[in-house]
XYZ file of C-alpha atoms in Angstrom:
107
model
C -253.261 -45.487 6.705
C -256.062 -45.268 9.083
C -258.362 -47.664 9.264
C -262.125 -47.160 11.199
C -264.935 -48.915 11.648
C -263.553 -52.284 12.155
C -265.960 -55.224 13.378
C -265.319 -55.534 17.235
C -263.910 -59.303 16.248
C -261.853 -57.509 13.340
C -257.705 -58.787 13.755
C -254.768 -57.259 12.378
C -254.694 -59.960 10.189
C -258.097 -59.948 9.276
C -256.888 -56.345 7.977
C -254.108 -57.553 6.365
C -255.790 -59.502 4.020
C -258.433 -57.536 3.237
C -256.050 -54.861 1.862
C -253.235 -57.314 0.147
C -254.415 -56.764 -2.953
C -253.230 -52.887 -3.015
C -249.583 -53.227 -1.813
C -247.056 -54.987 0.265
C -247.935 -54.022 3.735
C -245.212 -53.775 6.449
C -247.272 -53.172 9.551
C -250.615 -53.590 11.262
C -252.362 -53.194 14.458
C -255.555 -52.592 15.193
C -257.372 -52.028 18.703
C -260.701 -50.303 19.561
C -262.307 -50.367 16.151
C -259.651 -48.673 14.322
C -256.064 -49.740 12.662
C -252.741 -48.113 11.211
C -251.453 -49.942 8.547
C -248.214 -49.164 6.950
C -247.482 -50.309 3.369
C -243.760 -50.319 1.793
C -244.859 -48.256 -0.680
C -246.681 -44.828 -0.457
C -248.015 -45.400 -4.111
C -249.543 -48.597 -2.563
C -250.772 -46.477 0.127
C -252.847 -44.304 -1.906
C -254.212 -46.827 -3.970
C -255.275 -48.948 -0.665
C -257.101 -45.296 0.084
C -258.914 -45.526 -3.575
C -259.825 -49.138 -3.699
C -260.742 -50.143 0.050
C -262.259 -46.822 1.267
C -265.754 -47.660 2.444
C -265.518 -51.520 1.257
C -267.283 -54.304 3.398
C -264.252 -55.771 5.829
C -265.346 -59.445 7.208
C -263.411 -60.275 10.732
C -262.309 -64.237 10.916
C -265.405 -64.291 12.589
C -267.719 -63.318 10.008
C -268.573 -60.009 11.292
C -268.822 -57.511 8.564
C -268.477 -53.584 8.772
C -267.822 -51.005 6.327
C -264.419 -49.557 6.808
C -263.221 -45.463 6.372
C -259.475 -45.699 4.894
C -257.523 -42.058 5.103
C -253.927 -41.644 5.099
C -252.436 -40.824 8.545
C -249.912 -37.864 8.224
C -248.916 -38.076 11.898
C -247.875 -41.538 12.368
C -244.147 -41.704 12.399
C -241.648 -43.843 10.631
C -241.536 -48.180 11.385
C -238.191 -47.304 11.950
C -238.898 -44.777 14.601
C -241.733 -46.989 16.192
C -239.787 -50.105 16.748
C -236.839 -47.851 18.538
C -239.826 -47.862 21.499
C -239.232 -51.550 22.278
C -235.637 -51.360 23.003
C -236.375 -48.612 25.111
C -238.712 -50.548 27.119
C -236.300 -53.193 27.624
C -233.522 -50.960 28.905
C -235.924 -49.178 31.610
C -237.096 -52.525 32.910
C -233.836 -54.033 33.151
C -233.011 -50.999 35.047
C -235.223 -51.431 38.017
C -233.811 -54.618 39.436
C -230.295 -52.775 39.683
C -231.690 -49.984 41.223
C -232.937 -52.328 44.248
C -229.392 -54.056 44.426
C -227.844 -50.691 44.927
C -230.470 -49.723 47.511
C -230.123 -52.791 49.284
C -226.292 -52.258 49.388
C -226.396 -48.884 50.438
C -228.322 -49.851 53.947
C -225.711 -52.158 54.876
């Protein structure tokens, strides 16, 4: 699900809790205003979309905004998105080889 018009002090957990009450939710993260939430379910999904669509979201900090739910058709799996960490992980742990091998080569 996408969620705009989060409060500028609005959290990913701040999210979470605010849309509990439709389903068991499996991811969050929110930047900019605007969040992708994943629920387990994609019944729970839809009824997040009915019940919180255009419902009053209060941040940790009290700010308050109205909030646009719709379902995001594009975003990909959770099990696709957490292959990109791993990936990270590999590249960076690549770089300090590459300057061994450099260094050995001008000897």
């Amino acid at each position: 699900v996408i969620v705009e018009g989060l409060p500028p002090t609005g959290s990913w957990q701040d999210v979470k809790d605010h849309l509990r009450e439709a389903g068991e939710i499996c991811y969050v993260n929110v930047g900019n205003g605007e969040g992708i939430v994943e629920f387990t379910r994609k019944e729970d999904m839809h009824k997040a979309i009915r019940k919180f669509d255009d419902t009053k979201l209060r941040s940790h900090k009290g700010e308050t905004a109205y909030i646009r739910l719709k379902e995001d058709s594009r975003r990909r799996s959770r099990s696709n998105s957490r292959s990109r960490s791993p990936r990270r992980r590999r590249s960076e742990s690549r770089s300090p080889r590459r300057r061994r091998r450099a260094s050995r080569s001008r000897s």
